[in-house]
Coordinates of C-alpha atoms in Angstrom, one line a residue:
X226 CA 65.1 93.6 103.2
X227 CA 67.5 96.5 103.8
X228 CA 70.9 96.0 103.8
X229 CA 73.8 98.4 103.9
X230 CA 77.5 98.4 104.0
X231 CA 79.6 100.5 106.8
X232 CA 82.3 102.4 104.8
X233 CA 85.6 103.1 107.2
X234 CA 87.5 106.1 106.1
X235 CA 91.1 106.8 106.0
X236 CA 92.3 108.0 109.2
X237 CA 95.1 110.9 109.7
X238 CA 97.4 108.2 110.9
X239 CA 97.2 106.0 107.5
X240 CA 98.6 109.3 106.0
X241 CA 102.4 110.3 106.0
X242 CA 104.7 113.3 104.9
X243 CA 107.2 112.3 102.5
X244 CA 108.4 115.6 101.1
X245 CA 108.1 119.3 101.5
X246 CA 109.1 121.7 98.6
X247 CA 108.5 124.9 97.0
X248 CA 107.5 125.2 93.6
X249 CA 106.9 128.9 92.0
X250 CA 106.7 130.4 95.1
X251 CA 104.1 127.8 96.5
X252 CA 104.7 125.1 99.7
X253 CA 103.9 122.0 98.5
X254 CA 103.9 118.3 100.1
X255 CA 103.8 114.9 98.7
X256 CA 101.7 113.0 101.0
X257 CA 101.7 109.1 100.8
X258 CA 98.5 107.1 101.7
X259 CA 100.3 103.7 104.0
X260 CA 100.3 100.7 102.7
X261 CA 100.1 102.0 99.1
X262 CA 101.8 103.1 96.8
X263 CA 99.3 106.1 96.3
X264 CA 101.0 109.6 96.5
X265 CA 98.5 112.9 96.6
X266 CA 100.8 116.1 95.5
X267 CA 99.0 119.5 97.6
X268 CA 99.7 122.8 97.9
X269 CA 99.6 123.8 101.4
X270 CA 100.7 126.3 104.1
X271 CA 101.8 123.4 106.9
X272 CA 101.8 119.9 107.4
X273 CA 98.4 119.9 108.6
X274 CA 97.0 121.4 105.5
X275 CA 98.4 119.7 103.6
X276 CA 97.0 116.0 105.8
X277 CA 93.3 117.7 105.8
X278 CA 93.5 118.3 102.1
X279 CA 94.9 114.5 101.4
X280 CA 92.1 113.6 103.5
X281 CA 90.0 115.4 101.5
X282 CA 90.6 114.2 98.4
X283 CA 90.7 110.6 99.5
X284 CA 86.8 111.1 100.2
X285 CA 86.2 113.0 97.2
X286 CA 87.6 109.5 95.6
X287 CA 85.9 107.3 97.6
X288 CA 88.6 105.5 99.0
X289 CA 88.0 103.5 102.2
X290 CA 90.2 100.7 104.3
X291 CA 88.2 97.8 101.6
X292 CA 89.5 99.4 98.6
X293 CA 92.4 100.3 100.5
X294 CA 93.5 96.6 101.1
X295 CA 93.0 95.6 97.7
X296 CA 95.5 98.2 96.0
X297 CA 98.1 97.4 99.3
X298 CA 98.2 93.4 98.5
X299 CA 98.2 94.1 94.3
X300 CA 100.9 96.6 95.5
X301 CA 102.8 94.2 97.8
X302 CA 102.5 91.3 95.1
X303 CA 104.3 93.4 92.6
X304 CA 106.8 94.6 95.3
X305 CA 107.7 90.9 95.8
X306 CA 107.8 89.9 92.1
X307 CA 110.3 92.9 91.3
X308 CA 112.3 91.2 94.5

């Protein structure tokens, strides 16, 4: 019997800008991963470099929306106890 999973990525949309900076010379951008509290730190030319490199390492990690809930309701439970 075969059996498989389907894996949903992370779409461009679950992905936002929260800062752009230079540091020695170099753009970089801190890129936060909604619903988490999962920040990637990239050097990039634009905004859209810097979203296709996120995206990029998110696959290299294997992150995909069922991992993705898990860390967002751990994250939302520890929101709420700090509360």
């Amino acid at each position: 019997m075969l059996s498989f999973s389907v894996i949903i990525l992370v779409d461009r949309k679950d992905l936002e800008i929260l800062e752009r900076y230079t540091f020695l010379g170099q753009s970089r951008y801190r890129v936060r991963l909604r619903r988490t509290n999962i920040v990637f730190n990239i050097n990039a030319i634009n905004d859209e470099e810097a979203i296709e490199k996120a995206l990029d390492m998110i696959k290299k990690i294997g992150l995909n929306d069922d991992v993705i809930d898990k860390i967002s309701s751990r994250f939302l439970k520890k929101s709420k106890s700090n509360e």
